Amino acid sequence: MHALSTSSAPSSRPRFVPRLSSLALTAAVLLTGLPAWSLDLRQAYESAQAHDATARAAAAAADAARERLPQARAQLLPNIAFSAGRNRNDLSREQSGVPVPEAPYYSFNQTLQLRQPIYRRPLMLALEQADHLVADADATLERERQNLGVRVTGAYLEALLAQDQLDLVLRQHAFTLAYLDAARKALAAGSGTRTEIDEAQARLDLNLAQQLEARQQLDYTRRQLESMTGQPAGELVPVDPQRLTLVAPQPAALEDWLLLAESGSPELLALKSRLEAARLEVGKAQGAHHPTLDALLQVTRSASENVTTPESSYLNRTVGLQLNLPLYAGGYASSVVRQAAAESLRAEETLEATRRDLGLRMQREFRGVTEGVLKVRALEQAVRSAEQLVKSSRRSFEAGSRSLLDVLNAEQQQQTALRDLAQARYLYLLSHVRLQALAGTDQAAAISQVNGWLVRH
């Protein structure tokens, strides 16, 4: 432990504390070469919409699911088919035990058939089911779009936080380096201690390791954002504390947000559509016991189809109704009904479980916004207090009532407060976007609102 000076005279210690102007200059030199800000959050989101592979896969899945509707409708429309065949026939005939030579001949047939379903309950329910499946696909796509906004916002804010952490580490390096020089000069003048030098050197060595970690984190977060946007993420527009509006969510009650989610959450809408589709699947399975009725129109043209009159030709026109009544299928239809009923129950329970989980997630993000306002304000005051502590520690050191290590500790406390404040601001912004996404509100509007709190240098 280093010794503390007991002298209170202002001239008792050399003034080796580095001035803020020199520290700012050192930090500016260290930060030279960092990219200028240019890419904002809205631009990143728009780029991700066109480039992100997960979003494109969700769009393709929705396009594929939408084809269920015309497919189901086609099953209820007339079906027209044409078939034709031509055959070579070798006929052997005996008469009174004596073979009668016959020449080979050719036969052919052509059939044009039109079948119009009149009553097929499974097909009717399948058309209604297709509507719900398309609604499920649209809601799932919207959910992925909401998730994309949250993922891009999270990656963007993580990159900003990584940049802030690197800036703080570099700033701390500049302070520590200056204090190490001051400690060496104080020891040479006979007013310092070796412990102060060792402490400053130890912190400087630790700072180098922190710089490496901060640079790695910054590189990772930028690459993460690049993978979503498909463009370099080296230049990001930072949050402007002067523009950032710390307000409680609107509506102000969690219950109102839950009501919004019940009617607007794409996650719940998708599961509700799946539940309706599962219930209709039960009806389709039960429809296997129902008779089917089709209208049939058929025209058949053939020649040499009759072995007794191989040189004849026929033209047959048929119009009628075809009834099919299932009687017994070995228990298959009943098993399918039970299976569909179990799937319907599973879809219902999944919806309820998701509704409860969504309520918990919305409560977490709601509190992240409401309590985030209080936390940011508290940390802003903590930063102001830390800045005042640094100033007081400097004056006390110059007066001889504080040591160089006390000033270093005050500086480190200030850096910690600045880091915590940055984290709290980014968490507040991310909770704001997440809450909007969970409720199913306009994601682009939420991102534009956050983007309005950024500023270009």
Short mmCIF file of C-alpha atoms in Angstrom, two decimals:
data_model
loop_
_atom_site.label_atom_id
_atom_site.label_comp_id
_atom_site.label_asym_id
_atom_site.label_seq_id
_atom_site.Cartn_x
_atom_site.Cartn_y
_atom_site.Cartn_z
CA MET A 1 0.00 0.00 0.00
CA HIS A 2 1.34 3.39 -0.93
CA ALA A 3 1.87 6.17 1.60
CA LEU A 4 -0.50 9.14 1.67
CA SER A 5 0.86 12.65 2.01
CA THR A 6 -0.20 14.50 5.17
CA SER A 7 0.73 17.95 3.94
CA SER A 8 -2.06 20.31 2.98
CA ALA A 9 -0.05 23.16 1.52
CA PRO A 10 -0.71 23.68 -2.18
CA SER A 11 3.01 23.98 -2.90
CA SER A 12 3.98 20.80 -1.05
CA ARG A 13 3.73 18.55 -4.15
CA PRO A 14 4.77 19.08 -7.74
CA ARG A 15 1.84 19.45 -10.11
CA PHE A 16 2.36 16.39 -12.29
CA VAL A 17 -1.35 15.76 -12.94
CA PRO A 18 -1.93 15.89 -16.74
CA ARG A 19 -4.29 18.57 -17.96
CA LEU A 20 -7.55 17.72 -19.72
CA SER A 21 -6.41 19.47 -22.87
CA SER A 22 -3.35 17.27 -23.19
CA LEU A 23 -5.40 14.15 -22.46
CA ALA A 24 -7.95 15.09 -25.07
CA LEU A 25 -5.17 15.64 -27.56
CA THR A 26 -3.66 12.25 -26.76
CA ALA A 27 -7.03 10.54 -27.10
CA ALA A 28 -7.61 12.31 -30.41
CA VAL A 29 -4.29 11.07 -31.71
CA LEU A 30 -5.10 7.53 -30.63
CA LEU A 31 -8.51 7.70 -32.27
CA THR A 32 -7.17 9.07 -35.54
CA GLY A 33 -7.94 6.76 -38.42
CA LEU A 34 -11.32 5.55 -37.16
CA PRO A 35 -13.96 5.73 -39.91
CA ALA A 36 -16.34 8.65 -40.20
CA TRP A 37 -19.98 7.91 -39.42
CA SER A 38 -22.29 7.43 -42.39
CA LEU A 39 -24.53 4.33 -42.12
CA ASP A 40 -27.62 4.84 -39.96
CA LEU A 41 -30.09 2.34 -38.53
CA ARG A 42 -32.81 2.84 -41.12
CA GLN A 43 -30.37 2.30 -43.98
CA ALA A 44 -29.10 -0.84 -42.30
CA TYR A 45 -32.66 -2.15 -41.90
CA GLU A 46 -33.55 -1.44 -45.52
CA SER A 47 -30.39 -3.18 -46.72
CA ALA A 48 -31.10 -6.18 -44.50
CA GLN A 49 -34.60 -6.53 -45.94
CA ALA A 50 -33.09 -7.11 -49.38
CA HIS A 51 -30.00 -9.07 -48.33
CA ASP A 52 -30.67 -11.07 -45.17
CA ALA A 53 -30.89 -14.78 -46.07
CA THR A 54 -33.31 -15.62 -43.24
CA ALA A 55 -35.73 -12.92 -44.39
CA ARG A 56 -35.52 -14.06 -48.00
CA ALA A 57 -36.12 -17.67 -46.97
CA ALA A 58 -39.23 -16.60 -45.03
CA ALA A 59 -40.51 -14.70 -48.08
CA ALA A 60 -39.99 -17.76 -50.29
CA ALA A 61 -41.79 -19.96 -47.74
CA ALA A 62 -44.73 -17.55 -47.75
CA ASP A 63 -44.87 -17.61 -51.56
CA ALA A 64 -44.91 -21.41 -51.50
CA ALA A 65 -47.67 -21.52 -48.87
CA ARG A 66 -49.87 -19.11 -50.86
CA GLU A 67 -50.07 -21.70 -53.63
CA ARG A 68 -52.18 -23.87 -51.33
CA LEU A 69 -55.23 -21.72 -52.08
CA PRO A 70 -55.33 -22.14 -55.89
CA GLN A 71 -54.48 -25.82 -55.43
CA ALA A 72 -57.43 -26.34 -53.09
CA ARG A 73 -59.75 -24.36 -55.35
CA ALA A 74 -58.68 -26.43 -58.36
CA GLN A 75 -59.90 -29.59 -56.65
CA LEU A 76 -63.48 -28.28 -56.81
CA LEU A 77 -63.33 -27.19 -60.45
CA PRO A 78 -64.01 -29.43 -63.47
CA ASN A 79 -61.31 -31.89 -64.33
CA ILE A 80 -60.85 -32.63 -68.02
CA ALA A 81 -58.67 -35.50 -69.19
CA PHE A 82 -57.92 -37.10 -72.52
CA SER A 83 -56.47 -40.55 -73.07
CA ALA A 84 -55.58 -42.46 -76.22
CA GLY A 85 -54.16 -45.85 -77.05
CA ARG A 86 -53.20 -47.93 -80.06
CA ASN A 87 -52.52 -51.66 -79.92
CA ARG A 88 -51.41 -54.47 -82.25
CA ASN A 89 -53.51 -57.61 -81.76
CA ASP A 90 -52.54 -61.15 -82.73
CA LEU A 91 -55.70 -63.26 -82.61
CA SER A 92 -55.60 -67.11 -82.49
CA ARG A 93 -58.85 -68.98 -83.06
CA GLU A 94 -59.84 -72.66 -83.36
CA GLN A 95 -62.99 -74.00 -84.89
CA SER A 96 -63.92 -77.66 -84.24
CA GLY A 97 -60.36 -78.19 -83.03
CA VAL A 98 -58.94 -76.91 -86.27
CA PRO A 99 -56.88 -73.74 -86.12
CA VAL A 100 -58.26 -70.93 -88.23
CA PRO A 101 -55.61 -68.60 -89.51
CA GLU A 102 -56.24 -64.95 -88.60
CA ALA A 103 -54.27 -61.94 -89.71
CA PRO A 104 -53.07 -59.54 -86.99
CA TYR A 105 -54.99 -56.29 -86.74
CA TYR A 106 -54.70 -52.94 -84.95
CA SER A 107 -57.09 -51.36 -82.50
CA PHE A 108 -57.27 -47.93 -80.92
CA ASN A 109 -59.33 -45.93 -78.45
CA GLN A 110 -59.64 -42.25 -77.57
CA THR A 111 -61.46 -40.96 -74.49
CA LEU A 112 -62.32 -37.40 -73.45
CA GLN A 113 -63.69 -37.16 -69.93
CA LEU A 114 -65.00 -34.24 -67.87
CA ARG A 115 -65.57 -34.80 -64.14
CA GLN A 116 -67.17 -32.11 -61.97
CA PRO A 117 -67.27 -32.72 -58.20
CA ILE A 118 -70.72 -31.96 -56.83
CA TYR A 119 -70.35 -33.05 -53.22
CA ARG A 120 -66.99 -33.82 -51.65
CA ARG A 121 -66.88 -32.59 -48.08
CA PRO A 122 -63.10 -32.99 -47.57
CA LEU A 123 -62.42 -30.85 -50.65
CA MET A 124 -64.81 -28.14 -49.48
CA LEU A 125 -63.14 -28.01 -46.07
CA ALA A 126 -59.70 -28.07 -47.70
CA LEU A 127 -60.54 -24.83 -49.52
CA GLU A 128 -61.47 -23.16 -46.24
CA GLN A 129 -58.40 -24.65 -44.62
CA ALA A 130 -56.19 -23.21 -47.36
CA ASP A 131 -57.34 -19.71 -46.43
CA HIS A 132 -56.10 -20.23 -42.87
CA LEU A 133 -52.84 -21.73 -44.05
CA VAL A 134 -52.19 -18.72 -46.26
CA ALA A 135 -53.01 -16.44 -43.32
CA ASP A 136 -50.53 -18.45 -41.25
CA ALA A 137 -47.86 -17.96 -43.90
CA ASP A 138 -48.48 -14.22 -44.12
CA ALA A 139 -48.35 -13.86 -40.33
CA THR A 140 -45.18 -15.94 -40.15
CA LEU A 141 -43.58 -13.72 -42.79
CA GLU A 142 -44.59 -10.62 -40.85
CA ARG A 143 -43.14 -12.14 -37.70
CA GLU A 144 -39.84 -12.70 -39.47
CA ARG A 145 -39.87 -9.12 -40.67
CA GLN A 146 -40.41 -7.97 -37.10
CA ASN A 147 -37.59 -10.23 -35.95
CA LEU A 148 -35.36 -8.83 -38.67
CA GLY A 149 -35.91 -5.34 -37.34
CA VAL A 150 -35.03 -6.48 -33.84
CA ARG A 151 -31.95 -8.38 -35.04
CA VAL A 152 -30.67 -5.46 -37.10
CA THR A 153 -31.29 -3.01 -34.27
CA GLY A 154 -29.55 -5.31 -31.80
CA ALA A 155 -26.55 -5.80 -34.07
CA TYR A 156 -26.35 -2.08 -34.83
CA LEU A 157 -26.46 -1.11 -31.14
CA GLU A 158 -23.96 -3.83 -30.25
CA ALA A 159 -21.56 -2.36 -32.79
CA LEU A 160 -22.08 1.10 -31.32
CA LEU A 161 -21.47 -0.23 -27.82
CA ALA A 162 -18.31 -1.99 -28.96
CA GLN A 163 -17.08 1.26 -30.48
CA ASP A 164 -17.88 3.13 -27.26
CA GLN A 165 -16.03 0.55 -25.18
CA LEU A 166 -12.99 0.80 -27.43
CA ASP A 167 -13.07 4.61 -27.16
CA LEU A 168 -13.24 4.39 -23.37
CA VAL A 169 -10.40 1.90 -23.20
CA LEU A 170 -8.24 4.11 -25.42
CA ARG A 171 -9.13 7.14 -23.33
CA GLN A 172 -8.23 5.25 -20.18
CA HIS A 173 -4.95 4.25 -21.79
CA ALA A 174 -4.14 7.90 -22.46
CA PHE A 175 -4.94 8.88 -18.87
CA THR A 176 -3.00 6.00 -17.38
CA LEU A 177 0.01 6.65 -19.61
CA ALA A 178 0.02 10.31 -18.57
CA TYR A 179 -0.30 9.41 -14.90
CA LEU A 180 2.51 6.90 -15.17
CA ASP A 181 4.73 9.66 -16.50
CA ALA A 182 3.59 11.95 -13.69
CA ALA A 183 4.33 9.27 -11.07
CA ARG A 184 7.83 8.80 -12.41
CA LYS A 185 8.46 12.52 -12.30
CA ALA A 186 7.04 12.74 -8.77
CA LEU A 187 9.32 9.92 -7.59
CA ALA A 188 12.30 11.62 -9.20
CA ALA A 189 11.37 14.84 -7.39
CA GLY A 190 11.15 13.01 -4.08
CA SER A 191 7.41 13.47 -3.51
CA GLY A 192 6.10 10.23 -5.05
CA THR A 193 6.29 6.53 -4.24
CA ARG A 194 7.32 3.43 -6.15
CA THR A 195 3.90 1.95 -5.43
CA GLU A 196 2.23 4.64 -7.52
CA ILE A 197 4.46 3.79 -10.47
CA ASP A 198 3.79 0.06 -10.11
CA GLU A 199 0.05 0.63 -9.81
CA ALA A 200 -0.05 2.82 -12.91
CA GLN A 201 2.10 0.33 -14.85
CA ALA A 202 -0.14 -2.58 -13.80
CA ARG A 203 -3.22 -0.74 -14.97
CA LEU A 204 -1.50 0.17 -18.22
CA ASP A 205 -0.63 -3.47 -18.88
CA LEU A 206 -4.22 -4.51 -18.13
CA ASN A 207 -5.46 -1.77 -20.42
CA LEU A 208 -3.51 -3.26 -23.34
CA ALA A 209 -5.34 -6.56 -22.87
CA GLN A 210 -8.65 -4.67 -22.68
CA GLN A 211 -7.82 -2.92 -25.93
CA LEU A 212 -7.32 -6.25 -27.66
CA GLU A 213 -10.62 -7.57 -26.36
CA ALA A 214 -12.44 -4.36 -27.32
CA ARG A 215 -11.05 -4.43 -30.87
CA GLN A 216 -12.05 -8.08 -31.28
CA GLN A 217 -15.57 -7.31 -30.08
CA LEU A 218 -15.82 -4.34 -32.42
CA ASP A 219 -14.68 -6.44 -35.39
CA TYR A 220 -17.18 -9.18 -34.53
CA THR A 221 -20.15 -6.85 -34.15
CA ARG A 222 -19.39 -5.12 -37.43
CA ARG A 223 -19.10 -8.41 -39.25
CA GLN A 224 -22.37 -9.51 -37.69
CA LEU A 225 -24.06 -6.41 -39.06
CA GLU A 226 -22.41 -6.90 -42.45
CA SER A 227 -23.83 -10.41 -42.71
CA MET A 228 -27.33 -8.95 -42.40
CA THR A 229 -26.98 -5.83 -44.53
CA GLY A 230 -24.60 -7.11 -47.19
CA GLN A 231 -22.50 -3.95 -47.08
CA PRO A 232 -19.53 -2.71 -45.02
CA ALA A 233 -20.51 -1.72 -41.51
CA GLY A 234 -17.41 0.23 -40.61
CA GLU A 235 -19.24 3.56 -40.46
CA LEU A 236 -22.17 3.88 -38.08
CA VAL A 237 -24.17 6.90 -37.00
CA PRO A 238 -24.08 7.12 -33.17
CA VAL A 239 -26.84 7.97 -30.73
CA ASP A 240 -27.14 11.64 -29.86
CA PRO A 241 -27.80 11.98 -26.09
CA GLN A 242 -29.30 15.43 -26.73
CA ARG A 243 -31.85 14.04 -29.18
CA LEU A 244 -32.63 10.86 -27.27
CA THR A 245 -36.09 11.20 -25.79
CA LEU A 246 -36.54 9.22 -22.60
CA VAL A 247 -40.27 8.59 -22.41
CA ALA A 248 -42.46 5.85 -21.03
CA PRO A 249 -44.12 3.55 -23.59
CA GLN A 250 -47.45 4.58 -25.05
CA PRO A 251 -49.92 3.22 -24.09
CA ALA A 252 -48.64 3.48 -20.53
CA ALA A 253 -50.29 0.31 -19.15
CA LEU A 254 -48.97 -3.20 -19.77
CA GLU A 255 -52.53 -4.54 -20.12
CA ASP A 256 -53.09 -2.27 -23.11
CA TRP A 257 -49.96 -3.65 -24.75
CA LEU A 258 -51.20 -7.19 -24.15
CA LEU A 259 -54.49 -6.30 -25.86
CA LEU A 260 -52.54 -4.92 -28.81
CA ALA A 261 -50.54 -8.13 -29.01
CA GLU A 262 -53.67 -10.29 -28.88
CA SER A 263 -54.98 -8.69 -32.05
CA GLY A 264 -51.75 -7.65 -33.76
CA SER A 265 -48.95 -10.00 -32.77
CA PRO A 266 -47.92 -11.93 -35.91
CA GLU A 267 -46.78 -14.79 -33.67
CA LEU A 268 -50.26 -15.20 -32.17
CA LEU A 269 -52.00 -14.61 -35.50
CA ALA A 270 -49.98 -17.41 -37.09
CA LEU A 271 -50.83 -19.83 -34.29
CA LYS A 272 -54.50 -18.90 -34.40
CA SER A 273 -54.57 -19.66 -38.11
CA ARG A 274 -52.84 -22.99 -37.49
CA LEU A 275 -55.42 -23.85 -34.86
CA GLU A 276 -58.29 -23.17 -37.26
CA ALA A 277 -56.56 -25.23 -39.94
CA ALA A 278 -56.10 -28.09 -37.46
CA ARG A 279 -59.79 -27.99 -36.55
CA LEU A 280 -60.74 -28.14 -40.21
CA GLU A 281 -58.41 -31.11 -40.61
CA VAL A 282 -60.63 -32.95 -38.15
CA GLY A 283 -63.62 -32.18 -40.36
CA LYS A 284 -61.72 -33.39 -43.41
CA ALA A 285 -60.90 -36.66 -41.67
CA GLN A 286 -64.52 -37.13 -40.66
CA GLY A 287 -65.53 -36.36 -44.24
CA ALA A 288 -63.88 -39.61 -45.33
CA HIS A 289 -67.06 -41.32 -44.09
CA HIS A 290 -69.25 -39.16 -46.32
CA PRO A 291 -70.36 -40.18 -49.80
CA THR A 292 -69.04 -38.34 -52.84
CA LEU A 293 -71.03 -37.28 -55.88
CA ASP A 294 -69.56 -36.27 -59.24
CA ALA A 295 -71.07 -35.30 -62.57
CA LEU A 296 -69.48 -37.18 -65.48
CA LEU A 297 -69.36 -36.39 -69.18
CA GLN A 298 -67.40 -38.79 -71.40
CA VAL A 299 -66.90 -39.31 -75.11
CA THR A 300 -65.10 -42.46 -76.30
CA ARG A 301 -64.11 -43.29 -79.86
CA SER A 302 -62.67 -46.74 -80.60
CA ALA A 303 -62.05 -49.18 -83.43
CA SER A 304 -61.46 -52.93 -83.55
CA GLU A 305 -62.03 -53.18 -79.82
CA ASN A 306 -64.32 -56.19 -80.17
CA VAL A 307 -62.57 -59.44 -81.02
CA THR A 308 -65.70 -60.83 -82.66
CA THR A 309 -65.93 -57.91 -85.02
CA PRO A 310 -62.40 -56.64 -85.35
CA GLU A 311 -63.21 -54.35 -88.26
CA SER A 312 -65.87 -52.34 -86.42
CA SER A 313 -65.61 -48.85 -84.89
CA TYR A 314 -67.61 -47.18 -82.11
CA LEU A 315 -68.46 -43.71 -80.80
CA ASN A 316 -69.86 -43.74 -77.27
CA ARG A 317 -71.23 -40.64 -75.45
CA THR A 318 -71.92 -40.85 -71.72
CA VAL A 319 -73.55 -38.33 -69.37
CA GLY A 320 -74.36 -39.19 -65.79
CA LEU A 321 -73.74 -39.00 -62.06
CA GLN A 322 -71.27 -41.10 -60.11
CA LEU A 323 -71.89 -41.83 -56.44
CA ASN A 324 -69.22 -43.32 -54.21
CA LEU A 325 -70.20 -44.53 -50.74
CA PRO A 326 -67.35 -45.67 -48.47
CA LEU A 327 -68.34 -48.65 -46.33
CA TYR A 328 -65.28 -50.05 -44.59
CA ALA A 329 -61.55 -49.20 -44.75
CA GLY A 330 -60.18 -51.35 -41.96
CA GLY A 331 -60.38 -48.59 -39.35
CA TYR A 332 -58.11 -46.26 -41.29
CA ALA A 333 -60.59 -43.38 -41.44
CA SER A 334 -61.32 -43.56 -37.70
CA SER A 335 -57.60 -43.52 -36.93
CA VAL A 336 -57.11 -40.45 -39.11
CA VAL A 337 -59.92 -38.69 -37.21
CA ARG A 338 -58.28 -39.42 -33.86
CA GLN A 339 -54.94 -38.25 -35.18
CA ALA A 340 -56.42 -34.98 -36.46
CA ALA A 341 -58.19 -34.40 -33.13
CA ALA A 342 -54.90 -34.83 -31.27
CA GLU A 343 -53.17 -32.39 -33.62
CA SER A 344 -55.95 -29.89 -33.04
CA LEU A 345 -55.51 -30.18 -29.28
CA ARG A 346 -51.76 -29.73 -29.67
CA ALA A 347 -52.27 -26.56 -31.73
CA GLU A 348 -54.67 -25.19 -29.12
CA GLU A 349 -52.26 -25.81 -26.24
CA THR A 350 -49.36 -24.39 -28.24
CA LEU A 351 -51.35 -21.20 -28.79
CA GLU A 352 -52.10 -20.90 -25.10
CA ALA A 353 -48.49 -21.55 -24.10
CA THR A 354 -47.25 -18.97 -26.59
CA ARG A 355 -49.81 -16.44 -25.38
CA ARG A 356 -48.53 -16.81 -21.82
CA ASP A 357 -44.89 -16.68 -22.89
CA LEU A 358 -45.58 -13.61 -25.02
CA GLY A 359 -47.10 -11.92 -21.99
CA LEU A 360 -43.93 -12.53 -20.02
CA ARG A 361 -41.71 -11.28 -22.82
CA MET A 362 -43.81 -8.17 -23.25
CA GLN A 363 -43.65 -7.50 -19.52
CA ARG A 364 -39.86 -7.78 -19.65
CA GLU A 365 -39.55 -5.36 -22.57
CA PHE A 366 -42.18 -3.03 -21.10
CA ARG A 367 -40.14 -2.80 -17.92
CA GLY A 368 -37.02 -2.46 -20.02
CA VAL A 369 -38.47 0.76 -21.41
CA THR A 370 -40.08 2.13 -18.25
CA GLU A 371 -37.22 1.25 -15.93
CA GLY A 372 -34.72 2.06 -18.64
CA VAL A 373 -35.81 5.69 -18.47
CA LEU A 374 -35.08 5.79 -14.75
CA LYS A 375 -31.82 3.89 -15.12
CA VAL A 376 -30.48 6.17 -17.85
CA ARG A 377 -31.32 9.26 -15.84
CA ALA A 378 -29.71 7.79 -12.74
CA LEU A 379 -26.55 6.92 -14.67
CA GLU A 380 -26.44 10.37 -16.22
CA GLN A 381 -26.33 11.74 -12.70
CA ALA A 382 -23.69 9.14 -11.81
CA VAL A 383 -21.55 10.35 -14.72
CA ARG A 384 -21.87 13.95 -13.56
CA SER A 385 -20.91 12.90 -10.05
CA ALA A 386 -17.96 10.91 -11.37
CA GLU A 387 -16.77 13.90 -13.36
CA GLN A 388 -16.98 16.05 -10.25
CA LEU A 389 -15.07 13.39 -8.31
CA VAL A 390 -12.29 13.51 -10.89
CA LYS A 391 -12.04 17.27 -10.59
CA SER A 392 -12.04 17.11 -6.79
CA SER A 393 -9.43 14.36 -6.77
CA ARG A 394 -7.20 16.44 -9.05
CA ARG A 395 -7.44 19.49 -6.81
CA SER A 396 -6.91 17.39 -3.68
CA PHE A 397 -3.88 15.76 -5.26
CA GLU A 398 -2.42 19.13 -6.12
CA ALA A 399 -3.13 20.22 -2.57
CA GLY A 400 -1.36 17.16 -1.24
CA SER A 401 -4.36 15.52 0.48
CA ARG A 402 -4.84 12.81 -2.15
CA SER A 403 -2.45 10.45 -3.89
CA LEU A 404 -1.98 9.76 -7.57
CA LEU A 405 -3.76 6.43 -7.13
CA ASP A 406 -6.84 8.25 -5.81
CA VAL A 407 -6.94 10.23 -9.03
CA LEU A 408 -6.54 7.04 -11.07
CA ASN A 409 -9.40 5.41 -9.16
CA ALA A 410 -11.60 8.44 -9.79
CA GLU A 411 -10.78 8.31 -13.49
CA GLN A 412 -11.60 4.60 -13.64
CA GLN A 413 -14.87 5.19 -11.82
CA GLN A 414 -15.77 7.80 -14.39
CA GLN A 415 -15.02 5.41 -17.25
CA THR A 416 -17.16 2.72 -15.63
CA ALA A 417 -20.05 5.15 -15.26
CA LEU A 418 -19.75 6.19 -18.91
CA ARG A 419 -19.73 2.55 -20.02
CA ASP A 420 -22.78 1.70 -17.89
CA LEU A 421 -24.60 4.75 -19.23
CA ALA A 422 -23.95 3.71 -22.83
CA GLN A 423 -25.18 0.19 -22.12
CA ALA A 424 -28.33 1.52 -20.45
CA ARG A 425 -29.12 3.80 -23.39
CA TYR A 426 -28.72 1.01 -25.93
CA LEU A 427 -30.79 -1.39 -23.84
CA TYR A 428 -33.54 1.22 -23.60
CA LEU A 429 -33.56 1.61 -27.39
CA LEU A 430 -33.54 -2.12 -28.01
CA SER A 431 -36.36 -2.71 -25.51
CA HIS A 432 -38.35 -0.01 -27.29
CA VAL A 433 -38.01 -1.82 -30.65
CA ARG A 434 -38.63 -5.26 -29.13
CA LEU A 435 -41.82 -4.12 -27.42
CA GLN A 436 -43.17 -2.72 -30.69
CA ALA A 437 -42.28 -5.95 -32.49
CA LEU A 438 -43.97 -8.18 -29.92
CA ALA A 439 -47.14 -6.11 -30.14
CA GLY A 440 -47.11 -6.31 -33.94
CA THR A 441 -47.01 -2.56 -34.56
CA ASP A 442 -45.33 -0.90 -37.53
CA GLN A 443 -41.70 -2.00 -37.31
CA ALA A 444 -40.46 0.50 -39.85
CA ALA A 445 -41.98 3.34 -37.82
CA ALA A 446 -40.31 2.11 -34.64
CA ILE A 447 -36.92 1.92 -36.36
CA SER A 448 -37.42 5.36 -37.90
CA GLN A 449 -38.15 6.74 -34.45
CA VAL A 450 -34.91 5.30 -33.08
CA ASN A 451 -33.09 6.51 -36.18
CA GLY A 452 -34.26 10.03 -35.37
CA TRP A 453 -32.23 9.83 -32.15
CA LEU A 454 -29.00 9.35 -34.11
CA VAL A 455 -26.82 12.16 -35.39
CA ARG A 456 -24.15 12.37 -38.08
CA HIS A 457 -20.85 13.97 -37.13
#
